[in-house]
């Protein structure tokens, strides 16, 4: 004990800057700076240490900081919205991993059949892959692109989605298709409600421009334009929530964020969706044979675990003869980062249950929203700030 006190006295006698910073967080921070200027005062501190630190179970120097002092509500700007109570707690989701050919009419008919099968097996929300009506190539995008806003014959793919959603009374996250708008092309996901109405249109925000020598090179920006808007689709008509282009009304499947493939790599987008109260993020995607084995499941689990919500992905089936070979492995991940359902690379339909009651359980187990350090960092949702100003 004597050696410990002697060592402490020596440390307190030094002019070490880190020690002074430590003392600023201790009970001695209330003492005037002149107090540290003499040996007698140093001896007094030694006595204080003996009385307060060594004779008590709890050190008075290392005072715990309560989470509330971290200002977690300031870690999101605007502040995060509370998780809304969904109209239903449990429902089934269908993920349709489809084979895609150069025959557009066949692709549309084939997608319809898969949706009908998923609905017949109880799915209330059905999801399609990225670029399911066209080969995935820069040469094909301009040829297969549709004018979604014009509808009808100008967009046979979305006309089919609208009709089948209305007939089957289900919600459809329609994967993505090449969209033509004026002189621009987009990679676009359309969401239809159970009345067959187009409720959201997400244009891929992050374009897939990569070059891994000897493995894969693909530059989407050669033909496609990046989207400008995060998209969240809402089933809860909450009067406290802004409706100025941010929220849409769907049929009883929760609040859903939409991303497309490469969007999943950017955690900021998922964090924004979580801060807007999303229960689920849907990512139609087509990871390739290089990045798929390494990152596809990893990214899904990370987005789900980090934000404590569900993540669903849907890929095209693998075609080794195609110019772009998809990894496959469509998956549903739960709010603890657990894989709830997945498939291999062949064509398949996954039917799995989503239970939104688990979100609150997981968030109580790991109270991340109450532990964020708003005093150190902040994520700004630019779109929400502009809409609420």
mmCIF file of C-alpha atoms in Angstrom:
data_model
loop_
_atom_site.group_PDB
_atom_site.id
_atom_site.type_symbol
_atom_site.label_atom_id
_atom_site.label_comp_id
_atom_site.label_asym_id
_atom_site.label_seq_id
_atom_site.Cartn_x
_atom_site.Cartn_y
_atom_site.Cartn_z
ATOM 1 C CA UNK A 1 0.000 0.000 0.000
ATOM 2 C CA UNK A 2 2.826 2.398 0.799
ATOM 3 C CA UNK A 3 4.452 1.890 -2.566
ATOM 4 C CA UNK A 4 1.115 2.546 -4.293
ATOM 5 C CA UNK A 5 0.647 5.824 -2.427
ATOM 6 C CA UNK A 6 4.251 6.845 -3.079
ATOM 7 C CA UNK A 7 3.839 6.169 -6.783
ATOM 8 C CA UNK A 8 0.632 8.196 -6.882
ATOM 9 C CA UNK A 9 2.336 11.108 -5.103
ATOM 10 C CA UNK A 10 5.151 11.083 -7.656
ATOM 11 C CA UNK A 11 2.679 11.156 -10.534
ATOM 12 C CA UNK A 12 0.754 14.032 -9.026
ATOM 13 C CA UNK A 13 3.975 16.001 -8.539
ATOM 14 C CA UNK A 14 4.758 15.879 -12.262
ATOM 15 C CA UNK A 15 3.625 18.419 -14.840
ATOM 16 C CA UNK A 16 2.362 15.749 -17.173
ATOM 17 C CA UNK A 17 -0.409 17.154 -19.394
ATOM 18 C CA UNK A 18 -2.369 13.921 -19.579
ATOM 19 C CA UNK A 19 -2.548 13.812 -15.795
ATOM 20 C CA UNK A 20 -3.941 17.352 -15.645
ATOM 21 C CA UNK A 21 -6.559 16.362 -18.208
ATOM 22 C CA UNK A 22 -7.442 13.372 -16.047
ATOM 23 C CA UNK A 23 -7.683 15.568 -12.973
ATOM 24 C CA UNK A 24 -10.091 17.833 -14.839
ATOM 25 C CA UNK A 25 -12.541 14.937 -14.794
ATOM 26 C CA UNK A 26 -11.934 14.193 -11.096
ATOM 27 C CA UNK A 27 -13.136 15.838 -7.864
ATOM 28 C CA UNK A 28 -9.882 17.878 -7.940
ATOM 29 C CA UNK A 29 -11.151 19.799 -10.977
ATOM 30 C CA UNK A 30 -12.955 22.068 -8.557
ATOM 31 C CA UNK A 31 -9.648 23.139 -6.937
ATOM 32 C CA UNK A 32 -7.820 26.300 -8.127
ATOM 33 C CA UNK A 33 -4.828 25.763 -10.399
ATOM 34 C CA UNK A 34 -2.554 27.299 -7.766
ATOM 35 C CA UNK A 35 -3.345 24.365 -5.517
ATOM 36 C CA UNK A 36 -0.989 22.173 -7.552
ATOM 37 C CA UNK A 37 1.982 24.497 -7.174
ATOM 38 C CA UNK A 38 3.563 23.293 -3.903
ATOM 39 C CA UNK A 39 4.846 20.102 -2.350
ATOM 40 C CA UNK A 40 2.556 20.511 0.662
ATOM 41 C CA UNK A 41 -0.444 20.618 -1.631
ATOM 42 C CA UNK A 42 0.812 17.537 -3.448
ATOM 43 C CA UNK A 43 0.996 15.787 -0.082
ATOM 44 C CA UNK A 44 -2.580 16.911 0.596
ATOM 45 C CA UNK A 45 -3.688 15.321 -2.656
ATOM 46 C CA UNK A 46 -1.936 12.124 -1.646
ATOM 47 C CA UNK A 47 -3.968 12.114 1.549
ATOM 48 C CA UNK A 48 -7.140 12.787 -0.404
ATOM 49 C CA UNK A 49 -6.383 9.869 -2.673
ATOM 50 C CA UNK A 50 -5.784 7.662 0.332
ATOM 51 C CA UNK A 51 -9.081 8.718 1.880
ATOM 52 C CA UNK A 52 -11.272 8.693 -1.235
ATOM 53 C CA UNK A 53 -9.838 6.110 -3.622
ATOM 54 C CA UNK A 54 -8.097 3.529 -1.550
ATOM 55 C CA UNK A 55 -10.525 3.324 1.372
ATOM 56 C CA UNK A 56 -13.743 3.249 -0.706
ATOM 57 C CA UNK A 57 -15.142 0.559 -2.973
ATOM 58 C CA UNK A 58 -15.899 3.091 -5.735
ATOM 59 C CA UNK A 59 -13.171 5.391 -6.993
ATOM 60 C CA UNK A 60 -14.092 9.062 -6.884
ATOM 61 C CA UNK A 61 -11.758 9.780 -9.819
ATOM 62 C CA UNK A 62 -13.404 7.452 -12.345
ATOM 63 C CA UNK A 63 -16.951 8.740 -12.081
ATOM 64 C CA UNK A 64 -19.193 6.903 -14.577
ATOM 65 C CA UNK A 65 -20.827 9.062 -17.225
ATOM 66 C CA UNK A 66 -24.514 8.385 -17.715
ATOM 67 C CA UNK A 67 -25.715 7.678 -21.254
ATOM 68 C CA UNK A 68 -28.071 10.659 -21.117
ATOM 69 C CA UNK A 69 -25.078 12.986 -20.922
ATOM 70 C CA UNK A 70 -23.983 11.714 -24.341
ATOM 71 C CA UNK A 71 -26.997 13.479 -25.924
ATOM 72 C CA UNK A 72 -28.116 10.516 -28.074
ATOM 73 C CA UNK A 73 -31.072 12.515 -29.408
ATOM 74 C CA UNK A 74 -28.570 14.847 -31.101
ATOM 75 C CA UNK A 75 -26.850 12.009 -32.991
ATOM 76 C CA UNK A 76 -29.542 12.370 -35.671
ATOM 77 C CA UNK A 77 -30.545 15.640 -37.284
ATOM 78 C CA UNK A 78 -33.482 15.996 -37.339
ATOM 79 C CA UNK A 79 -34.002 13.738 -34.294
ATOM 80 C CA UNK A 80 -34.875 10.129 -35.075
ATOM 81 C CA UNK A 81 -38.550 9.337 -35.405
ATOM 82 C CA UNK A 82 -40.026 6.753 -33.029
ATOM 83 C CA UNK A 83 -40.648 3.318 -34.451
ATOM 84 C CA UNK A 84 -44.313 3.367 -35.526
ATOM 85 C CA UNK A 85 -46.728 0.679 -34.417
ATOM 86 C CA UNK A 86 -47.287 -1.418 -37.575
ATOM 87 C CA UNK A 87 -50.849 -2.290 -38.640
ATOM 88 C CA UNK A 88 -49.869 -5.968 -38.424
ATOM 89 C CA UNK A 89 -47.149 -7.578 -36.335
ATOM 90 C CA UNK A 90 -46.570 -10.735 -38.377
ATOM 91 C CA UNK A 91 -46.823 -11.399 -42.090
ATOM 92 C CA UNK A 92 -45.132 -13.472 -44.763
ATOM 93 C CA UNK A 93 -42.709 -12.070 -47.331
ATOM 94 C CA UNK A 94 -41.977 -13.730 -50.656
ATOM 95 C CA UNK A 95 -38.581 -13.332 -52.352
ATOM 96 C CA UNK A 96 -38.689 -14.400 -56.002
ATOM 97 C CA UNK A 97 -35.224 -15.312 -57.294
ATOM 98 C CA UNK A 98 -35.890 -15.387 -61.027
ATOM 99 C CA UNK A 99 -34.020 -16.531 -64.087
ATOM 100 C CA UNK A 100 -33.677 -13.668 -66.581
ATOM 101 C CA UNK A 101 -33.380 -14.025 -70.350
ATOM 102 C CA UNK A 102 -33.137 -11.750 -73.380
ATOM 103 C CA UNK A 103 -36.861 -12.315 -74.035
ATOM 104 C CA UNK A 104 -38.637 -9.440 -72.315
ATOM 105 C CA UNK A 105 -42.163 -10.793 -72.763
ATOM 106 C CA UNK A 106 -41.074 -14.101 -71.270
ATOM 107 C CA UNK A 107 -39.440 -12.321 -68.319
ATOM 108 C CA UNK A 108 -42.646 -10.399 -67.569
ATOM 109 C CA UNK A 109 -44.860 -13.477 -67.779
ATOM 110 C CA UNK A 110 -42.388 -15.486 -65.703
ATOM 111 C CA UNK A 111 -42.262 -12.807 -62.983
ATOM 112 C CA UNK A 112 -46.044 -12.727 -62.834
ATOM 113 C CA UNK A 113 -46.229 -16.475 -62.350
ATOM 114 C CA UNK A 114 -43.683 -16.306 -59.515
ATOM 115 C CA UNK A 115 -45.604 -13.509 -57.775
ATOM 116 C CA UNK A 116 -48.824 -15.507 -58.024
ATOM 117 C CA UNK A 117 -47.095 -18.549 -56.530
ATOM 118 C CA UNK A 118 -45.665 -16.520 -53.650
ATOM 119 C CA UNK A 119 -49.090 -15.008 -52.896
ATOM 120 C CA UNK A 120 -50.717 -18.457 -53.057
ATOM 121 C CA UNK A 121 -48.289 -19.504 -50.313
ATOM 122 C CA UNK A 122 -49.379 -16.663 -48.060
ATOM 123 C CA UNK A 123 -46.992 -13.832 -48.926
ATOM 124 C CA UNK A 124 -48.470 -10.371 -48.297
ATOM 125 C CA UNK A 125 -45.318 -8.619 -49.490
ATOM 126 C CA UNK A 126 -43.577 -9.928 -52.604
ATOM 127 C CA UNK A 127 -40.186 -8.776 -53.840
ATOM 128 C CA UNK A 128 -38.486 -9.197 -57.231
ATOM 129 C CA UNK A 129 -34.788 -9.006 -58.205
ATOM 130 C CA UNK A 130 -32.775 -6.125 -59.590
ATOM 131 C CA UNK A 131 -33.153 -5.774 -63.411
ATOM 132 C CA UNK A 132 -35.514 -8.718 -63.796
ATOM 133 C CA UNK A 133 -36.962 -7.806 -67.224
ATOM 134 C CA UNK A 134 -33.638 -7.311 -69.024
ATOM 135 C CA UNK A 135 -30.131 -8.695 -69.228
ATOM 136 C CA UNK A 136 -27.830 -6.807 -66.865
ATOM 137 C CA UNK A 137 -25.616 -4.883 -69.274
ATOM 138 C CA UNK A 138 -25.032 -1.329 -70.424
ATOM 139 C CA UNK A 139 -25.926 -2.432 -73.952
ATOM 140 C CA UNK A 140 -29.319 -3.744 -72.809
ATOM 141 C CA UNK A 141 -30.431 -0.917 -70.527
ATOM 142 C CA UNK A 142 -31.374 1.528 -73.337
ATOM 143 C CA UNK A 143 -33.135 -1.216 -75.317
ATOM 144 C CA UNK A 144 -35.262 -2.583 -72.466
ATOM 145 C CA UNK A 145 -35.944 0.736 -70.693
ATOM 146 C CA UNK A 146 -39.564 1.756 -70.054
ATOM 147 C CA UNK A 147 -41.307 5.079 -69.469
ATOM 148 C CA UNK A 148 -42.767 4.286 -66.048
ATOM 149 C CA UNK A 149 -44.522 7.633 -65.672
ATOM 150 C CA UNK A 150 -46.345 7.147 -68.984
ATOM 151 C CA UNK A 151 -47.505 3.665 -67.910
ATOM 152 C CA UNK A 152 -49.643 1.368 -70.045
ATOM 153 C CA UNK A 153 -47.957 0.112 -73.199
ATOM 154 C CA UNK A 154 -44.980 2.388 -72.504
ATOM 155 C CA UNK A 155 -44.225 0.316 -69.401
ATOM 156 C CA UNK A 156 -45.499 -3.262 -69.715
ATOM 157 C CA UNK A 157 -43.403 -4.434 -66.762
ATOM 158 C CA UNK A 158 -44.960 -2.039 -64.263
ATOM 159 C CA UNK A 159 -48.410 -2.483 -65.817
ATOM 160 C CA UNK A 160 -48.149 -6.165 -64.958
ATOM 161 C CA UNK A 161 -47.007 -5.407 -61.388
ATOM 162 C CA UNK A 162 -49.879 -3.005 -60.857
ATOM 163 C CA UNK A 163 -52.465 -5.454 -62.145
ATOM 164 C CA UNK A 164 -51.260 -8.456 -60.157
ATOM 165 C CA UNK A 165 -50.931 -6.416 -56.941
ATOM 166 C CA UNK A 166 -54.542 -5.290 -57.319
ATOM 167 C CA UNK A 167 -55.889 -8.738 -58.180
ATOM 168 C CA UNK A 168 -54.008 -10.553 -55.413
ATOM 169 C CA UNK A 169 -54.389 -7.757 -52.831
ATOM 170 C CA UNK A 170 -50.695 -7.771 -51.983
ATOM 171 C CA UNK A 171 -47.879 -5.236 -51.797
ATOM 172 C CA UNK A 172 -45.127 -5.617 -54.381
ATOM 173 C CA UNK A 173 -41.568 -4.295 -54.174
ATOM 174 C CA UNK A 174 -40.991 -4.640 -57.877
ATOM 175 C CA UNK A 175 -37.249 -5.309 -57.974
ATOM 176 C CA UNK A 176 -35.873 -2.902 -60.526
ATOM 177 C CA UNK A 177 -36.053 -2.253 -64.248
ATOM 178 C CA UNK A 178 -34.313 0.194 -66.588
ATOM 179 C CA UNK A 179 -36.378 3.399 -66.640
ATOM 180 C CA UNK A 180 -36.371 6.026 -69.386
ATOM 181 C CA UNK A 181 -37.225 9.567 -68.316
ATOM 182 C CA UNK A 182 -36.619 12.179 -71.007
ATOM 183 C CA UNK A 183 -33.075 11.663 -72.251
ATOM 184 C CA UNK A 184 -31.945 9.871 -69.090
ATOM 185 C CA UNK A 185 -31.925 6.267 -67.965
ATOM 186 C CA UNK A 186 -32.296 5.084 -64.363
ATOM 187 C CA UNK A 187 -32.197 1.794 -62.477
ATOM 188 C CA UNK A 188 -35.593 2.031 -60.780
ATOM 189 C CA UNK A 189 -37.602 0.119 -58.174
ATOM 190 C CA UNK A 190 -41.385 0.577 -58.130
ATOM 191 C CA UNK A 191 -43.603 -0.242 -55.137
ATOM 192 C CA UNK A 192 -47.293 -1.021 -55.629
ATOM 193 C CA UNK A 193 -49.986 -1.259 -52.960
ATOM 194 C CA UNK A 194 -52.845 -3.748 -52.798
ATOM 195 C CA UNK A 195 -54.996 -1.443 -54.935
ATOM 196 C CA UNK A 196 -52.394 -1.602 -57.694
ATOM 197 C CA UNK A 197 -51.333 2.024 -57.192
ATOM 198 C CA UNK A 198 -47.740 3.090 -57.691
ATOM 199 C CA UNK A 199 -46.785 4.397 -54.253
ATOM 200 C CA UNK A 200 -43.021 4.826 -54.538
ATOM 201 C CA UNK A 201 -40.331 4.925 -57.178
ATOM 202 C CA UNK A 202 -36.737 4.556 -56.010
ATOM 203 C CA UNK A 203 -33.980 5.361 -58.452
ATOM 204 C CA UNK A 204 -30.679 3.689 -57.571
ATOM 205 C CA UNK A 205 -28.673 6.329 -55.702
ATOM 206 C CA UNK A 206 -25.193 4.779 -55.811
ATOM 207 C CA UNK A 207 -24.169 3.611 -59.269
ATOM 208 C CA UNK A 208 -22.134 0.432 -59.624
ATOM 209 C CA UNK A 209 -18.846 1.723 -61.001
ATOM 210 C CA UNK A 210 -16.087 -0.709 -60.022
ATOM 211 C CA UNK A 211 -12.872 -2.101 -61.477
ATOM 212 C CA UNK A 212 -11.247 -5.149 -59.889
ATOM 213 C CA UNK A 213 -8.447 -6.106 -62.327
ATOM 214 C CA UNK A 214 -8.725 -9.656 -63.570
ATOM 215 C CA UNK A 215 -12.078 -10.093 -61.819
ATOM 216 C CA UNK A 216 -14.832 -7.657 -62.799
ATOM 217 C CA UNK A 217 -15.228 -4.253 -64.357
ATOM 218 C CA UNK A 218 -18.641 -2.619 -64.665
ATOM 219 C CA UNK A 219 -19.389 1.073 -65.080
ATOM 220 C CA UNK A 220 -23.129 1.702 -64.704
ATOM 221 C CA UNK A 221 -22.640 5.442 -65.156
ATOM 222 C CA UNK A 222 -21.843 4.859 -68.830
ATOM 223 C CA UNK A 223 -25.587 4.618 -69.413
ATOM 224 C CA UNK A 224 -27.423 5.261 -66.126
ATOM 225 C CA UNK A 225 -28.018 8.394 -64.060
ATOM 226 C CA UNK A 226 -27.909 8.278 -60.274
ATOM 227 C CA UNK A 227 -31.091 8.879 -58.292
ATOM 228 C CA UNK A 228 -31.308 11.801 -55.899
ATOM 229 C CA UNK A 229 -33.810 10.692 -53.268
ATOM 230 C CA UNK A 230 -33.836 8.172 -50.411
ATOM 231 C CA UNK A 231 -37.173 6.389 -50.518
ATOM 232 C CA UNK A 232 -39.234 5.206 -47.587
ATOM 233 C CA UNK A 233 -42.671 3.681 -47.941
ATOM 234 C CA UNK A 234 -45.078 3.947 -45.031
ATOM 235 C CA UNK A 235 -48.124 1.955 -43.985
ATOM 236 C CA UNK A 236 -48.911 4.136 -40.976
ATOM 237 C CA UNK A 237 -50.804 7.379 -41.519
ATOM 238 C CA UNK A 238 -49.207 9.342 -38.658
ATOM 239 C CA UNK A 239 -50.276 13.007 -38.526
ATOM 240 C CA UNK A 240 -46.997 13.843 -36.815
ATOM 241 C CA UNK A 241 -44.977 12.741 -39.832
ATOM 242 C CA UNK A 242 -44.201 14.927 -42.819
ATOM 243 C CA UNK A 243 -45.999 13.865 -45.988
ATOM 244 C CA UNK A 244 -44.165 16.237 -48.331
ATOM 245 C CA UNK A 245 -42.778 13.639 -50.671
ATOM 246 C CA UNK A 246 -41.238 11.481 -47.936
ATOM 247 C CA UNK A 247 -44.004 9.102 -46.920
ATOM 248 C CA UNK A 248 -46.447 6.932 -48.797
ATOM 249 C CA UNK A 249 -49.390 4.807 -47.689
ATOM 250 C CA UNK A 250 -49.247 1.057 -48.265
ATOM 251 C CA UNK A 251 -51.168 -1.969 -47.108
ATOM 252 C CA UNK A 252 -50.195 -3.234 -43.660
ATOM 253 C CA UNK A 253 -46.563 -4.260 -44.149
ATOM 254 C CA UNK A 254 -44.803 -1.641 -42.051
ATOM 255 C CA UNK A 255 -42.513 1.241 -42.875
ATOM 256 C CA UNK A 256 -40.055 0.180 -45.581
ATOM 257 C CA UNK A 257 -36.843 1.730 -46.869
ATOM 258 C CA UNK A 258 -35.811 0.968 -50.444
ATOM 259 C CA UNK A 259 -32.301 0.534 -51.827
ATOM 260 C CA UNK A 260 -30.961 -1.140 -54.950
ATOM 261 C CA UNK A 261 -27.914 -3.435 -54.907
ATOM 262 C CA UNK A 262 -24.871 -1.111 -54.567
ATOM 263 C CA UNK A 263 -26.938 1.126 -52.254
ATOM 264 C CA UNK A 264 -26.456 -1.540 -49.562
ATOM 265 C CA UNK A 265 -22.745 -0.713 -49.286
ATOM 266 C CA UNK A 266 -23.479 2.777 -47.994
ATOM 267 C CA UNK A 267 -24.480 2.516 -44.365
ATOM 268 C CA UNK A 268 -25.521 6.163 -44.223
ATOM 269 C CA UNK A 269 -28.593 5.410 -46.329
ATOM 270 C CA UNK A 270 -29.636 2.581 -43.994
ATOM 271 C CA UNK A 271 -29.041 4.806 -40.949
ATOM 272 C CA UNK A 272 -31.311 7.453 -42.482
ATOM 273 C CA UNK A 273 -34.034 4.855 -43.024
ATOM 274 C CA UNK A 274 -33.689 3.644 -39.440
ATOM 275 C CA UNK A 275 -33.887 7.237 -38.183
ATOM 276 C CA UNK A 276 -37.110 7.630 -40.165
ATOM 277 C CA UNK A 277 -38.610 4.695 -38.286
ATOM 278 C CA UNK A 278 -38.219 1.918 -40.864
ATOM 279 C CA UNK A 279 -39.126 -1.631 -39.852
ATOM 280 C CA UNK A 280 -37.633 -3.194 -42.973
ATOM 281 C CA UNK A 281 -35.192 -2.303 -45.750
ATOM 282 C CA UNK A 282 -35.612 -4.019 -49.122
ATOM 283 C CA UNK A 283 -32.606 -4.275 -51.428
ATOM 284 C CA UNK A 284 -33.224 -5.909 -54.809
ATOM 285 C CA UNK A 285 -29.695 -6.643 -55.953
ATOM 286 C CA UNK A 286 -27.427 -8.587 -58.285
ATOM 287 C CA UNK A 287 -24.053 -9.031 -56.638
ATOM 288 C CA UNK A 288 -21.516 -10.769 -58.843
ATOM 289 C CA UNK A 289 -19.285 -13.806 -58.464
ATOM 290 C CA UNK A 290 -16.369 -11.734 -57.129
ATOM 291 C CA UNK A 291 -18.022 -9.605 -54.443
ATOM 292 C CA UNK A 292 -20.990 -11.884 -53.779
ATOM 293 C CA UNK A 293 -19.183 -14.627 -51.833
ATOM 294 C CA UNK A 294 -17.328 -12.034 -49.743
ATOM 295 C CA UNK A 295 -19.817 -9.274 -49.095
ATOM 296 C CA UNK A 296 -23.431 -10.097 -49.971
ATOM 297 C CA UNK A 297 -24.487 -11.748 -46.716
ATOM 298 C CA UNK A 298 -22.002 -9.714 -44.677
ATOM 299 C CA UNK A 299 -23.527 -6.402 -45.766
ATOM 300 C CA UNK A 300 -27.092 -7.558 -45.219
ATOM 301 C CA UNK A 301 -26.337 -8.717 -41.696
ATOM 302 C CA UNK A 302 -24.414 -5.537 -40.934
ATOM 303 C CA UNK A 303 -27.216 -3.245 -42.109
ATOM 304 C CA UNK A 304 -29.744 -5.263 -40.064
ATOM 305 C CA UNK A 305 -27.659 -5.526 -36.883
ATOM 306 C CA UNK A 306 -26.437 -1.926 -36.940
ATOM 307 C CA UNK A 307 -29.946 -0.539 -37.320
ATOM 308 C CA UNK A 308 -31.880 -3.270 -35.499
ATOM 309 C CA UNK A 309 -34.419 -3.867 -38.258
ATOM 310 C CA UNK A 310 -35.212 -6.432 -40.963
ATOM 311 C CA UNK A 311 -33.301 -6.555 -44.247
ATOM 312 C CA UNK A 312 -34.602 -8.415 -47.312
ATOM 313 C CA UNK A 313 -32.679 -8.950 -50.537
ATOM 314 C CA UNK A 314 -33.666 -10.498 -53.846
ATOM 315 C CA UNK A 315 -31.252 -11.467 -56.618
ATOM 316 C CA UNK A 316 -31.652 -12.884 -60.109
ATOM 317 C CA UNK A 317 -30.824 -16.574 -60.395
ATOM 318 C CA UNK A 318 -27.347 -17.387 -61.631
ATOM 319 C CA UNK A 319 -26.806 -17.831 -65.371
ATOM 320 C CA UNK A 320 -23.205 -18.795 -66.067
ATOM 321 C CA UNK A 321 -23.721 -18.105 -69.779
ATOM 322 C CA UNK A 322 -24.725 -14.471 -69.194
ATOM 323 C CA UNK A 323 -22.399 -11.530 -69.674
ATOM 324 C CA UNK A 324 -22.970 -10.603 -66.011
ATOM 325 C CA UNK A 325 -23.207 -13.589 -63.671
ATOM 326 C CA UNK A 326 -25.239 -12.997 -60.507
ATOM 327 C CA UNK A 327 -24.299 -14.564 -57.181
ATOM 328 C CA UNK A 328 -27.914 -15.312 -56.187
ATOM 329 C CA UNK A 329 -28.563 -16.149 -52.507
ATOM 330 C CA UNK A 330 -31.687 -14.045 -51.874
ATOM 331 C CA UNK A 331 -32.024 -13.631 -48.119
ATOM 332 C CA UNK A 332 -34.098 -12.373 -45.186
ATOM 333 C CA UNK A 333 -32.137 -11.133 -42.159
ATOM 334 C CA UNK A 334 -33.613 -10.369 -38.741
ATOM 335 C CA UNK A 335 -32.968 -7.405 -36.419
ATOM 336 C CA UNK A 336 -30.211 -9.234 -34.506
ATOM 337 C CA UNK A 337 -28.308 -9.854 -37.753
ATOM 338 C CA UNK A 338 -29.519 -13.448 -37.925
ATOM 339 C CA UNK A 339 -30.185 -15.117 -41.296
ATOM 340 C CA UNK A 340 -33.827 -16.195 -41.168
ATOM 341 C CA UNK A 341 -34.162 -17.578 -44.684
ATOM 342 C CA UNK A 342 -31.941 -17.856 -47.733
ATOM 343 C CA UNK A 343 -31.486 -19.850 -50.909
ATOM 344 C CA UNK A 344 -28.667 -20.928 -53.182
ATOM 345 C CA UNK A 345 -28.090 -19.618 -56.713
ATOM 346 C CA UNK A 346 -30.798 -21.456 -58.634
ATOM 347 C CA UNK A 347 -34.240 -20.076 -59.375
ATOM 348 C CA UNK A 348 -36.355 -20.261 -56.222
ATOM 349 C CA UNK A 349 -39.102 -18.597 -54.180
ATOM 350 C CA UNK A 350 -38.539 -17.992 -50.479
ATOM 351 C CA UNK A 351 -41.525 -17.634 -48.159
ATOM 352 C CA UNK A 352 -40.547 -16.398 -44.690
ATOM 353 C CA UNK A 353 -42.235 -14.753 -41.723
ATOM 354 C CA UNK A 354 -41.474 -11.252 -40.492
ATOM 355 C CA UNK A 355 -42.353 -10.469 -36.868
ATOM 356 C CA UNK A 356 -42.101 -6.759 -36.126
ATOM 357 C CA UNK A 357 -42.624 -7.319 -32.393
ATOM 358 C CA UNK A 358 -39.011 -8.505 -32.271
ATOM 359 C CA UNK A 359 -37.741 -5.040 -33.157
ATOM 360 C CA UNK A 360 -38.641 -3.607 -29.765
ATOM 361 C CA UNK A 361 -37.282 -6.696 -28.026
ATOM 362 C CA UNK A 362 -33.910 -6.413 -29.760
ATOM 363 C CA UNK A 363 -33.748 -2.682 -29.142
ATOM 364 C CA UNK A 364 -34.431 -3.282 -25.459
ATOM 365 C CA UNK A 365 -31.711 -5.955 -25.363
ATOM 366 C CA UNK A 366 -29.198 -3.601 -26.991
ATOM 367 C CA UNK A 367 -30.357 0.010 -26.419
ATOM 368 C CA UNK A 368 -28.211 1.526 -29.155
ATOM 369 C CA UNK A 369 -30.530 4.467 -29.762
ATOM 370 C CA UNK A 370 -30.003 5.591 -26.169
ATOM 371 C CA UNK A 371 -26.229 5.138 -26.300
ATOM 372 C CA UNK A 372 -25.217 7.049 -29.428
ATOM 373 C CA UNK A 373 -22.724 9.841 -28.826
ATOM 374 C CA UNK A 374 -24.513 12.908 -30.086
ATOM 375 C CA UNK A 375 -21.817 14.908 -28.333
ATOM 376 C CA UNK A 376 -19.229 13.429 -30.735
ATOM 377 C CA UNK A 377 -20.955 12.738 -34.060
ATOM 378 C CA UNK A 378 -24.136 13.366 -35.993
ATOM 379 C CA UNK A 379 -25.850 12.076 -39.129
ATOM 380 C CA UNK A 380 -27.782 14.750 -41.048
ATOM 381 C CA UNK A 381 -30.827 13.720 -43.091
ATOM 382 C CA UNK A 382 -30.710 16.520 -45.652
ATOM 383 C CA UNK A 383 -34.031 15.622 -47.271
ATOM 384 C CA UNK A 384 -35.936 15.687 -43.980
ATOM 385 C CA UNK A 385 -34.342 18.960 -42.943
ATOM 386 C CA UNK A 386 -35.396 20.601 -46.178
ATOM 387 C CA UNK A 387 -38.946 19.225 -46.012
ATOM 388 C CA UNK A 388 -39.453 20.350 -42.417
ATOM 389 C CA UNK A 389 -38.000 23.841 -42.845
#
